[in-house]
Coordinates of C-alpha atoms in Angstrom, one line a residue:
Chain A
M8 CA 94.0 63.7 78.7
K9 CA 97.7 63.2 78.0
I10 CA 99.3 59.9 77.0
E11 CA 102.8 59.6 78.3
I12 CA 105.0 56.6 77.3
N13 CA 108.5 56.1 78.8
N14 CA 111.0 53.5 77.5
L15 CA 108.3 51.0 76.6
H16 CA 109.4 47.5 75.8
F17 CA 107.2 44.6 75.0
T18 CA 108.1 41.0 74.1
Y19 CA 105.4 38.4 73.1
P20 CA 105.8 34.9 74.5
G21 CA 108.4 33.0 72.4
E22 CA 110.8 35.9 72.7
I23 CA 109.2 37.8 69.9
I24 CA 110.3 41.4 70.5
A25 CA 107.4 43.7 69.4
L26 CA 108.4 47.1 70.9
S27 CA 111.8 48.2 71.9
G28 CA 112.2 51.5 73.8
I29 CA 109.2 53.6 72.8
N30 CA 109.2 57.2 74.2
L31 CA 106.1 59.2 73.2
S32 CA 103.7 61.7 74.4
I33 CA 100.4 62.6 72.9
E34 CA 98.6 65.7 74.2
S35 CA 94.9 66.1 74.8
G36 CA 92.9 66.7 71.6
E37 CA 95.6 65.6 69.2
K38 CA 94.7 63.8 66.0
V39 CA 97.5 61.3 65.4
A40 CA 97.9 58.6 62.8
I41 CA 100.3 55.7 63.3
V42 CA 101.7 54.1 60.1
G43 CA 104.3 51.4 59.4
Q44 CA 104.8 48.0 57.9
N45 CA 102.9 44.9 59.0
G46 CA 104.5 43.6 62.2
S47 CA 106.2 47.0 63.0
G48 CA 104.4 47.1 66.4
K49 CA 101.5 49.5 65.7
T50 CA 98.7 47.4 67.2
T51 CA 100.9 46.2 70.0
L52 CA 101.6 49.8 70.9
V53 CA 98.0 50.9 71.0
K54 CA 96.9 47.8 72.9
H55 CA 99.0 49.2 75.7
F56 CA 96.9 52.4 75.8
N57 CA 93.9 50.6 77.3
G58 CA 95.8 48.0 79.3
L59 CA 95.1 45.0 76.9
L60 CA 98.8 44.6 77.0
L61 CA 101.1 45.6 79.9
P62 CA 104.7 46.6 79.3
T63 CA 107.5 44.1 79.7
N64 CA 109.5 47.1 80.7
G65 CA 108.8 50.8 80.9
T66 CA 105.7 52.7 81.8
I67 CA 102.6 54.1 80.1
R68 CA 100.4 56.7 81.8
I69 CA 97.0 57.8 80.7
G70 CA 96.4 61.1 82.4
D71 CA 97.4 60.4 86.1
W72 CA 97.0 56.6 85.8
D73 CA 99.8 54.1 85.3
T74 CA 98.1 51.4 83.2
K75 CA 99.6 48.6 85.3
D76 CA 97.6 49.9 88.3
H77 CA 94.2 49.8 86.6
S78 CA 92.0 47.2 85.0
V79 CA 91.1 47.1 81.4
A80 CA 87.5 47.9 82.5
E81 CA 88.6 51.0 84.4
L82 CA 90.8 52.1 81.5
A83 CA 87.8 51.9 79.2
S84 CA 86.6 55.1 80.7
R85 CA 89.7 56.8 79.4
V86 CA 90.6 55.0 76.3
G87 CA 88.1 53.5 73.8
Y88 CA 89.7 51.0 71.4
V89 CA 88.0 50.0 68.1
F90 CA 89.4 46.7 67.0
Q91 CA 90.7 46.1 63.5
N92 CA 88.4 43.1 63.2
P93 CA 84.9 44.0 64.5
D94 CA 84.1 40.3 65.1
E95 CA 86.6 40.3 68.0
Q96 CA 84.6 42.9 69.7
L97 CA 80.9 42.3 69.1
F98 CA 78.8 39.8 71.2
N99 CA 75.4 41.3 72.0
S100 CA 72.3 40.1 70.2
D101 CA 71.2 43.5 68.9
V102 CA 72.8 46.8 68.0
K103 CA 71.3 48.8 70.8
S104 CA 72.5 46.4 73.5
E105 CA 75.9 46.3 71.9
L106 CA 76.2 50.1 72.1
G107 CA 74.7 50.3 75.6
F108 CA 77.0 47.6 77.0
G109 CA 80.0 49.8 77.5
P110 CA 78.3 52.8 79.1
R111 CA 76.3 50.5 81.4
N112 CA 79.5 48.7 82.4
L113 CA 81.1 52.0 83.2
G114 CA 78.3 52.6 85.7
Y115 CA 76.3 55.2 83.8
D116 CA 72.6 55.3 84.7
D117 CA 69.8 54.5 82.2
D118 CA 69.2 58.0 81.1
R119 CA 72.9 58.8 80.4
T120 CA 73.4 55.4 78.7
E121 CA 70.4 56.1 76.5
E122 CA 71.8 59.5 75.6
L123 CA 75.2 58.1 74.7
V124 CA 73.7 55.2 72.7
E125 CA 71.5 57.6 70.7
D126 CA 74.5 59.9 70.0
A127 CA 76.5 56.9 68.8
I128 CA 73.6 55.7 66.6
E129 CA 73.3 59.1 65.0
L130 CA 77.0 59.5 64.3
T131 CA 77.4 56.1 62.8
G132 CA 74.1 56.2 60.8
L133 CA 72.9 53.0 62.5
D134 CA 69.3 54.2 63.0
N135 CA 67.7 51.6 60.8
Y136 CA 69.6 48.8 62.5
R137 CA 69.1 49.4 66.2
D138 CA 67.2 46.1 66.8
T139 CA 69.3 44.0 64.3
N140 CA 71.7 41.3 65.4
P141 CA 75.2 42.7 64.6
Y142 CA 76.1 39.4 62.9
D143 CA 73.2 39.8 60.5
L144 CA 74.8 43.0 59.2
S145 CA 77.4 43.3 56.5
P146 CA 81.0 43.7 57.4
T147 CA 80.7 47.4 56.7
W148 CA 77.9 47.9 59.1
R149 CA 79.5 45.6 61.7
K150 CA 82.5 48.0 61.6
M151 CA 80.1 50.9 62.3
V152 CA 78.6 49.0 65.2
A153 CA 82.2 48.4 66.6
L154 CA 82.9 52.1 66.1
G155 CA 79.5 53.1 67.7
S156 CA 80.1 50.9 70.8
I157 CA 83.3 52.8 71.5
I158 CA 81.9 56.2 70.7
A159 CA 79.2 55.4 73.3
L160 CA 81.9 55.1 76.0
D161 CA 82.5 58.8 75.6
S162 CA 86.1 58.3 76.6
P163 CA 88.5 61.3 76.1
I164 CA 90.8 59.1 74.0
V165 CA 89.6 57.1 71.0
V166 CA 91.8 54.6 69.1
F167 CA 90.8 53.3 65.7
D168 CA 92.7 50.3 64.5
E169 CA 92.6 50.3 60.6
P170 CA 89.2 52.0 60.3
T171 CA 89.1 52.1 56.5
T172 CA 90.1 48.5 55.8
G173 CA 87.6 47.0 53.3
Q174 CA 85.4 50.1 53.4
D175 CA 84.2 51.8 50.2
A176 CA 84.6 55.5 49.4
Q177 CA 81.4 56.5 51.1
S178 CA 82.1 54.7 54.3
V179 CA 85.6 56.2 54.4
E180 CA 83.9 59.6 54.2
V181 CA 81.6 58.7 57.0
I182 CA 84.5 57.6 59.2
A183 CA 86.4 60.8 58.4
R184 CA 83.3 62.8 59.4
I185 CA 83.0 60.9 62.7
A186 CA 86.7 61.5 63.4
D187 CA 86.2 65.3 62.8
E188 CA 83.1 65.4 65.0
L189 CA 84.9 63.6 67.9
H190 CA 87.9 65.8 67.4
S191 CA 85.7 68.9 67.6
R192 CA 84.4 67.6 70.9
G193 CA 88.0 67.8 72.2
K194 CA 88.8 64.1 72.1
T195 CA 92.2 62.7 71.3
L196 CA 92.0 60.6 68.2
I197 CA 94.6 58.0 67.3
T198 CA 94.4 55.8 64.3
I199 CA 96.5 53.0 62.9
S200 CA 96.3 52.8 59.2
H201 CA 97.9 51.6 56.0
D202 CA 95.8 54.1 54.1
I203 CA 98.3 56.9 54.0
D204 CA 96.1 59.0 51.8
F205 CA 93.3 58.9 54.5
C206 CA 95.9 59.8 57.2
A207 CA 97.3 62.7 55.2
E208 CA 93.9 64.1 54.5
N209 CA 92.3 63.7 57.9
F210 CA 95.0 63.7 60.6
E211 CA 97.5 66.3 61.9
R212 CA 100.4 64.3 63.2
I213 CA 101.9 61.1 61.8
I214 CA 104.1 58.6 63.7
A215 CA 105.8 56.1 61.5
M216 CA 107.0 52.9 63.2
S217 CA 109.5 50.4 62.1
E218 CA 110.6 47.2 63.8
G219 CA 109.2 48.1 67.2
E220 CA 110.6 51.6 67.3
I221 CA 109.5 55.1 66.3
L222 CA 111.1 56.0 62.9
L223 CA 109.5 59.4 62.3
D224 CA 107.2 61.6 64.3
G225 CA 106.0 65.0 63.2
S226 CA 103.3 67.0 61.4
V227 CA 101.6 65.4 58.4
L228 CA 103.6 67.5 55.9
E229 CA 106.9 66.9 57.7
V230 CA 106.5 63.1 57.7
I231 CA 105.0 62.6 54.2
A232 CA 107.9 64.5 52.7
Q233 CA 110.4 61.8 54.0
E234 CA 109.9 59.4 51.1
E235 CA 113.2 57.5 51.6
S236 CA 112.7 57.1 55.3
L237 CA 109.1 56.0 54.9
A238 CA 110.1 53.4 52.3
T239 CA 112.2 51.6 55.0
T240 CA 109.0 50.8 56.8
F241 CA 107.1 50.0 53.6
V242 CA 105.0 53.1 53.5
D243 CA 104.6 55.1 50.3
P244 CA 103.8 58.8 50.5
P245 CA 100.2 59.8 49.6
Q246 CA 99.4 59.6 45.9
L247 CA 99.0 63.3 45.3
T248 CA 102.2 63.9 47.3
R249 CA 104.1 61.6 45.0
L250 CA 102.5 63.3 41.9
G251 CA 103.4 66.7 43.2
K252 CA 107.0 65.6 43.6
E253 CA 107.1 64.1 40.1
L254 CA 105.8 67.3 38.7
G255 CA 108.6 69.2 40.5
F256 CA 106.4 71.2 43.0
D257 CA 108.4 73.2 45.5
Q258 CA 106.2 72.4 48.5
T259 CA 104.9 69.1 49.8
V260 CA 101.1 68.6 49.2
N261 CA 98.8 66.3 51.2
D262 CA 95.4 66.5 49.6
Q263 CA 93.5 67.6 46.5
A264 CA 93.2 71.2 47.6
S265 CA 96.9 71.7 48.3
F266 CA 97.8 69.8 45.1
L267 CA 95.6 71.9 42.9
G268 CA 96.8 75.1 44.6
A269 CA 100.4 74.2 43.9
Y270 CA 99.5 73.1 40.4
R271 CA 97.8 76.4 39.6
L272 CA 100.9 78.2 40.8
S273 CA 103.3 76.1 38.7
H274 CA 100.9 76.5 35.7
E275 CA 101.0 80.3 36.1
Q276 CA 104.7 80.3 36.3
N277 CA 105.1 78.4 33.0
Chain B
M291 CA 84.5 28.4 25.5
A292 CA 85.3 30.7 28.5
L293 CA 86.8 29.0 31.5
V294 CA 84.4 30.7 33.8
E295 CA 80.9 31.4 32.6
L296 CA 77.9 32.8 34.5
S297 CA 74.6 32.9 32.6
S298 CA 71.6 34.9 34.0
V299 CA 72.7 34.3 37.6
T300 CA 70.4 35.7 40.3
Y301 CA 71.0 34.7 43.9
T302 CA 69.2 35.5 47.1
Y303 CA 70.6 34.7 50.6
P304 CA 68.5 32.6 53.0
T305 CA 66.2 34.7 55.3
T306 CA 66.2 37.7 52.8
D307 CA 63.9 38.6 49.9
K308 CA 66.2 40.9 48.1
P309 CA 68.6 39.3 45.6
A310 CA 72.3 39.9 46.2
L311 CA 73.1 39.2 42.6
K312 CA 70.7 40.1 39.8
D313 CA 70.9 38.6 36.3
I314 CA 74.7 38.4 36.2
N315 CA 76.2 37.4 32.8
L316 CA 80.0 37.1 32.9
K317 CA 82.6 35.2 30.9
V318 CA 86.2 35.0 32.0
E319 CA 88.9 33.4 29.8
Q320 CA 91.7 31.2 30.9
G321 CA 94.6 33.3 32.2
E322 CA 92.6 36.5 32.3
F323 CA 93.0 38.8 35.3
L324 CA 89.5 40.2 36.1
A325 CA 89.0 42.8 38.8
I326 CA 85.6 43.6 40.4
V327 CA 85.1 47.0 41.9
G328 CA 82.0 48.3 43.6
S329 CA 80.7 49.9 46.8
N330 CA 80.1 47.9 49.9
E331 CA 77.2 45.5 49.5
A332 CA 77.3 45.8 45.7
G333 CA 77.6 42.0 45.5
K334 CA 81.3 41.7 45.0
S335 CA 81.8 39.1 47.8
T336 CA 78.6 37.3 46.8
L337 CA 79.9 37.0 43.3
C338 CA 83.2 35.6 44.6
Y339 CA 81.4 33.1 46.8
T340 CA 79.3 32.0 43.8
I341 CA 82.2 31.4 41.5
S342 CA 84.0 29.5 44.2
G343 CA 81.0 27.3 45.0
F344 CA 80.4 28.5 48.6
I345 CA 77.1 29.6 47.1
P346 CA 75.0 27.4 46.9
H347 CA 77.0 24.6 48.6
F348 CA 77.7 26.4 51.9
F349 CA 75.4 29.4 51.9
H350 CA 72.2 27.9 50.7
G351 CA 69.5 30.4 49.6
D352 CA 68.1 30.6 46.1
L353 CA 70.4 30.4 43.1
V354 CA 68.9 30.8 39.6
G355 CA 70.8 30.6 36.3
E356 CA 73.9 28.7 35.4
V357 CA 77.5 28.8 36.7
Q358 CA 80.2 26.8 34.9
V359 CA 83.9 26.5 35.5
A360 CA 86.1 24.3 33.2
G361 CA 83.0 22.7 31.7
L362 CA 81.6 21.6 35.1
N363 CA 78.2 22.8 36.3
L364 CA 78.1 24.2 39.8
E365 CA 74.8 22.8 41.0
E366 CA 75.7 19.4 39.7
S367 CA 79.1 19.3 41.3
K368 CA 80.1 18.7 44.9
L369 CA 82.0 21.4 46.8
N370 CA 85.0 19.1 47.3
E371 CA 85.2 18.6 43.5
W372 CA 84.6 22.2 42.8
V373 CA 87.5 23.5 45.1
L374 CA 90.0 21.5 43.1
N375 CA 89.4 23.9 40.2
V376 CA 88.6 27.1 42.1
G377 CA 90.3 28.5 45.2
L378 CA 88.9 31.4 47.3
V379 CA 90.8 33.7 49.5
F380 CA 88.5 35.4 51.9
Q381 CA 88.4 39.1 52.7
N382 CA 89.0 38.4 56.4
P383 CA 92.0 36.1 57.0
F384 CA 90.5 35.2 60.4
N385 CA 87.8 33.3 58.5
Q386 CA 90.2 31.3 56.5
I387 CA 92.7 30.1 59.0
S388 CA 91.6 26.6 60.2
G389 CA 92.2 27.0 63.9
S390 CA 93.3 23.4 64.1
K391 CA 97.0 23.8 63.3
F392 CA 99.9 24.9 65.5
T393 CA 102.3 26.3 62.9
V394 CA 102.0 28.3 59.7
F395 CA 103.6 25.4 57.8
E396 CA 101.0 23.0 58.9
E397 CA 98.2 25.5 58.2
I398 CA 99.4 25.8 54.6
A399 CA 99.8 22.0 54.2
F400 CA 96.3 21.4 55.6
G401 CA 94.5 21.4 52.2
L402 CA 97.1 19.2 50.6
E403 CA 96.9 16.8 53.5
N404 CA 93.2 16.5 53.0
L405 CA 93.8 15.6 49.3
G406 CA 96.2 12.9 50.4
V407 CA 99.2 14.4 48.6
K408 CA 102.5 12.5 49.2
R409 CA 104.6 13.9 52.1
S410 CA 107.7 14.8 50.0
E411 CA 105.6 16.5 47.4
M412 CA 103.6 18.3 50.0
I413 CA 106.7 19.7 51.8
E414 CA 108.1 20.9 48.5
R415 CA 104.9 22.6 47.4
V416 CA 104.4 24.3 50.8
E417 CA 108.0 25.6 50.8
R418 CA 107.7 26.9 47.3
A419 CA 104.4 28.6 48.0
M420 CA 105.8 30.3 51.1
E421 CA 108.7 31.5 49.2
L422 CA 106.5 33.0 46.5
T423 CA 104.5 35.1 49.1
G424 CA 107.6 35.8 51.2
I425 CA 106.6 34.2 54.4
S426 CA 109.2 31.4 54.7
D427 CA 110.4 32.9 58.0
L428 CA 107.0 32.5 59.6
A429 CA 106.9 28.7 59.0
D430 CA 107.2 27.7 62.7
R431 CA 105.0 30.5 64.2
S432 CA 101.5 29.9 65.4
P433 CA 99.0 31.4 62.9
Y434 CA 97.4 33.2 65.8
S435 CA 100.6 35.0 66.9
L436 CA 100.8 36.8 63.5
S437 CA 99.7 40.4 62.7
G438 CA 96.6 40.9 60.5
G439 CA 98.8 41.4 57.4
Q440 CA 100.9 38.3 58.0
Q441 CA 97.7 36.2 58.5
Q442 CA 96.4 37.6 55.2
K443 CA 99.5 36.3 53.5
V444 CA 99.2 32.9 55.2
A445 CA 95.5 32.7 54.0
L446 CA 96.6 33.5 50.5
T447 CA 99.4 31.0 50.6
S448 CA 97.1 28.3 51.8
I449 CA 95.1 28.6 48.7
L450 CA 98.0 29.2 46.3
V451 CA 99.6 25.9 47.4
M452 CA 96.5 24.1 46.1
E453 CA 97.3 25.3 42.6
P454 CA 93.7 26.0 41.5
Q455 CA 93.0 26.8 37.9
V456 CA 90.8 29.7 39.0
F457 CA 91.9 31.9 41.8
V458 CA 89.2 34.0 43.4
L459 CA 90.3 36.7 45.8
D460 CA 88.1 39.0 47.9
E461 CA 90.2 42.0 48.8
P462 CA 93.3 40.0 49.5
T463 CA 95.4 42.9 50.5
S464 CA 93.1 44.8 52.7
Q465 CA 95.3 44.4 55.8
L466 CA 98.6 44.7 54.2
D467 CA 101.1 47.5 54.1
P468 CA 101.5 49.0 50.6
I469 CA 104.8 47.1 49.9
G470 CA 103.4 43.9 51.2
A471 CA 100.3 44.5 49.1
R472 CA 102.4 45.2 46.0
E473 CA 104.3 41.9 46.5
V474 CA 101.0 40.0 46.7
F475 CA 99.7 41.7 43.6
E476 CA 102.9 40.8 41.8
V477 CA 102.6 37.2 42.9
I478 CA 99.0 37.1 41.6
K479 CA 100.0 38.8 38.3
E480 CA 102.7 36.2 37.9
M481 CA 100.2 33.4 38.4
S482 CA 97.9 35.0 35.8
R483 CA 100.8 35.2 33.3
A484 CA 101.4 31.5 34.0
G485 CA 97.8 30.8 32.8
I486 CA 95.9 30.8 36.0
T487 CA 92.6 32.7 35.8
V488 CA 92.3 35.5 38.5
I489 CA 89.1 37.1 39.7
M490 CA 89.7 39.7 42.3
A491 CA 87.4 42.1 44.2
E492 CA 89.4 45.1 45.2
H493 CA 88.9 48.7 46.4
K494 CA 92.4 49.9 45.5
I495 CA 91.6 51.5 42.2
E496 CA 95.2 52.5 41.2
W497 CA 96.3 48.9 41.6
V498 CA 93.4 47.5 39.7
A499 CA 94.4 49.8 36.8
E500 CA 98.0 48.6 37.0
F501 CA 97.4 44.9 37.3
A502 CA 94.0 43.8 35.8
D503 CA 93.3 43.0 32.2
R504 CA 89.6 43.8 32.5
V505 CA 87.3 45.4 35.1
I506 CA 83.7 45.0 36.0
A507 CA 82.0 47.6 38.3
M508 CA 79.0 46.4 40.4
H509 CA 76.2 48.2 42.1
D510 CA 73.2 46.8 43.8
G511 CA 73.8 43.2 42.6
Q512 CA 74.3 44.1 39.0
I513 CA 77.2 44.7 36.7
I514 CA 76.9 48.4 35.7
I515 CA 79.9 48.6 33.4
E516 CA 82.5 46.3 32.0
G517 CA 85.7 47.0 30.0
S518 CA 89.3 48.0 30.1
P519 CA 90.7 49.3 33.4
Q520 CA 91.1 52.8 31.9
E521 CA 87.5 52.8 30.5
V522 CA 85.8 51.5 33.6
L523 CA 87.8 53.3 36.3
T524 CA 87.4 56.8 34.8
S525 CA 83.7 56.3 34.0
P526 CA 81.3 58.9 35.6
L527 CA 79.2 55.9 36.5
L528 CA 81.6 55.0 39.4
P529 CA 81.1 58.2 41.5
E530 CA 77.4 58.2 40.6
H531 CA 77.1 54.9 42.3
G532 CA 79.3 55.7 45.3
I533 CA 82.3 53.8 44.0
G534 CA 85.7 55.3 44.8
T535 CA 87.9 56.6 42.0
S536 CA 91.6 57.2 42.0
R537 CA 92.8 60.5 43.6
Y538 CA 94.6 61.2 40.3
T539 CA 91.3 60.9 38.4
Q540 CA 89.5 63.1 40.9
A541 CA 92.3 65.8 40.8
A542 CA 92.3 65.7 37.0
K543 CA 88.6 66.1 36.8
Q544 CA 88.6 69.1 39.2
A545 CA 91.6 70.6 37.3
R546 CA 89.6 70.1 34.0
T547 CA 86.7 72.2 35.3
E548 CA 89.2 75.0 35.8
G549 CA 90.7 74.5 32.3
L550 CA 93.9 73.2 33.9
F551 CA 93.7 69.7 32.4
S552 CA 93.3 69.0 28.7
E553 CA 89.8 67.8 27.6
T554 CA 91.4 65.4 25.1
T555 CA 93.9 63.7 27.5
P556 CA 92.3 60.6 29.0
L557 CA 91.7 61.0 32.7
P558 CA 94.6 59.4 34.6
V559 CA 94.2 56.4 37.0
T560 CA 97.8 55.6 37.9
L561 CA 100.7 57.8 38.9
D562 CA 102.5 57.4 35.5
Q563 CA 99.3 58.5 33.7
A564 CA 98.9 61.4 36.1
V565 CA 102.4 62.6 35.6
A566 CA 102.0 62.5 31.8
G567 CA 98.6 64.1 31.9
F568 CA 99.4 66.9 34.2
S569 CA 102.8 67.7 32.5
G570 CA 101.0 67.7 29.2
G571 CA 98.6 70.4 30.5
N572 CA 101.6 72.5 31.4
H573 CA 103.3 72.2 28.0
E574 CA 100.2 73.3 26.0
D575 CA 100.7 76.9 27.1

């Protein structure tokens, strides 16, 4: 399902301009990371995808729907949004009810709801916690519950707002695996992240935002090579990309495999 | 005597049987910058809560052993005395912001107000703290209109303004963009140079290597290794316990298995070390 944004402007009360003139389209099945400094408009932008915010000017279409003609509840069938802070999202008294809330609200019958909940439990590894109150879980697991409750919506578009914040190496791997799985099911995945290494290793397209506008938009390798431009929105290229550059590699590298490939090559040449 | 000292500390949260901290012994000297690394649920936050007095004064449960800061004993002190010495910045800024103030300026002044600090001194201290963390331009905004990263800086500033002797931070930069995070690390390092003791839980390994004087790694409520950043952060114990390591360390380890990284060069943690280590490998041929 395509996302099509035309000349989107958004101003918060108090005349705080958050987005000024965003034009963007994201095709079905893309894996897109949005990066940029704090306050650059990343979260404001994605909150337009599911109608949590409506444009001050301009339009945003999710498939054939203009978001201003549809309620947040309706849009949830098309766009699942995992909040940055799980505590803003969770309110049921046990994990299973939390995961079942979305699908039930979308009008799925008990069997289908059960199926979606079980799938979300399996993907997030929440099997041991199905009857636990989300607030008795650690922040890591609460994040998984928040993720699971959106996976259970089975929406064609899934947005993760800062999925790796405060997560350890193993949880980041789990999140990357979930993203892969959803991608292989044909879903469009969009993440907001300050973790450029995670973005470069797991996404295909990067959009860099700055002061409410799109600064860069391209493939991972295209964008992470733009060190000077990224610096203007307070983003450093990934660690191994910087190392490769310092070592004088000819090509841009984005992960360990490409780094070691280029290093072997330079080693053989010397 | 160390400024912060934990002796045989074991702590169990209420309603659980499994201790979150097991027999922790730790000394931190005045002015030292100590980083705590570990996987989720290793006990990092619990250790932060204990040193800052939230355990046992806010989270009850069962605390065994002794915690001392600046010669005071934790269990014999009241929380309102304890917080004069030790300030805690929570991992989640939403938990820190009082919710009772309309502007960022008032939010940051809140702690000083409660201490009855003189108005003129209060204004001066708040302005200075906001300048240090680079949020002066947010003074009149509502704390709730801010982005996650901006809120995190407000939370940090609201503790910094209290000028505690010991500054405990639980992943203080988790929501910040890299440059904002670097600014915060630099402010914290500056404080540590000025003699304030810093204890920080953090996942960003490369930055721990750059800023901390000493590192402890935790797993399952225990300290599994303690030492210099280089020693701890390249230890095989970290990956064995699911603790992340720097991408430079990982790449160098892999390169070493292929004979592409010298066995005698220490594994790199930071970019500078990696550049030196990987260039060295090249020049040996």
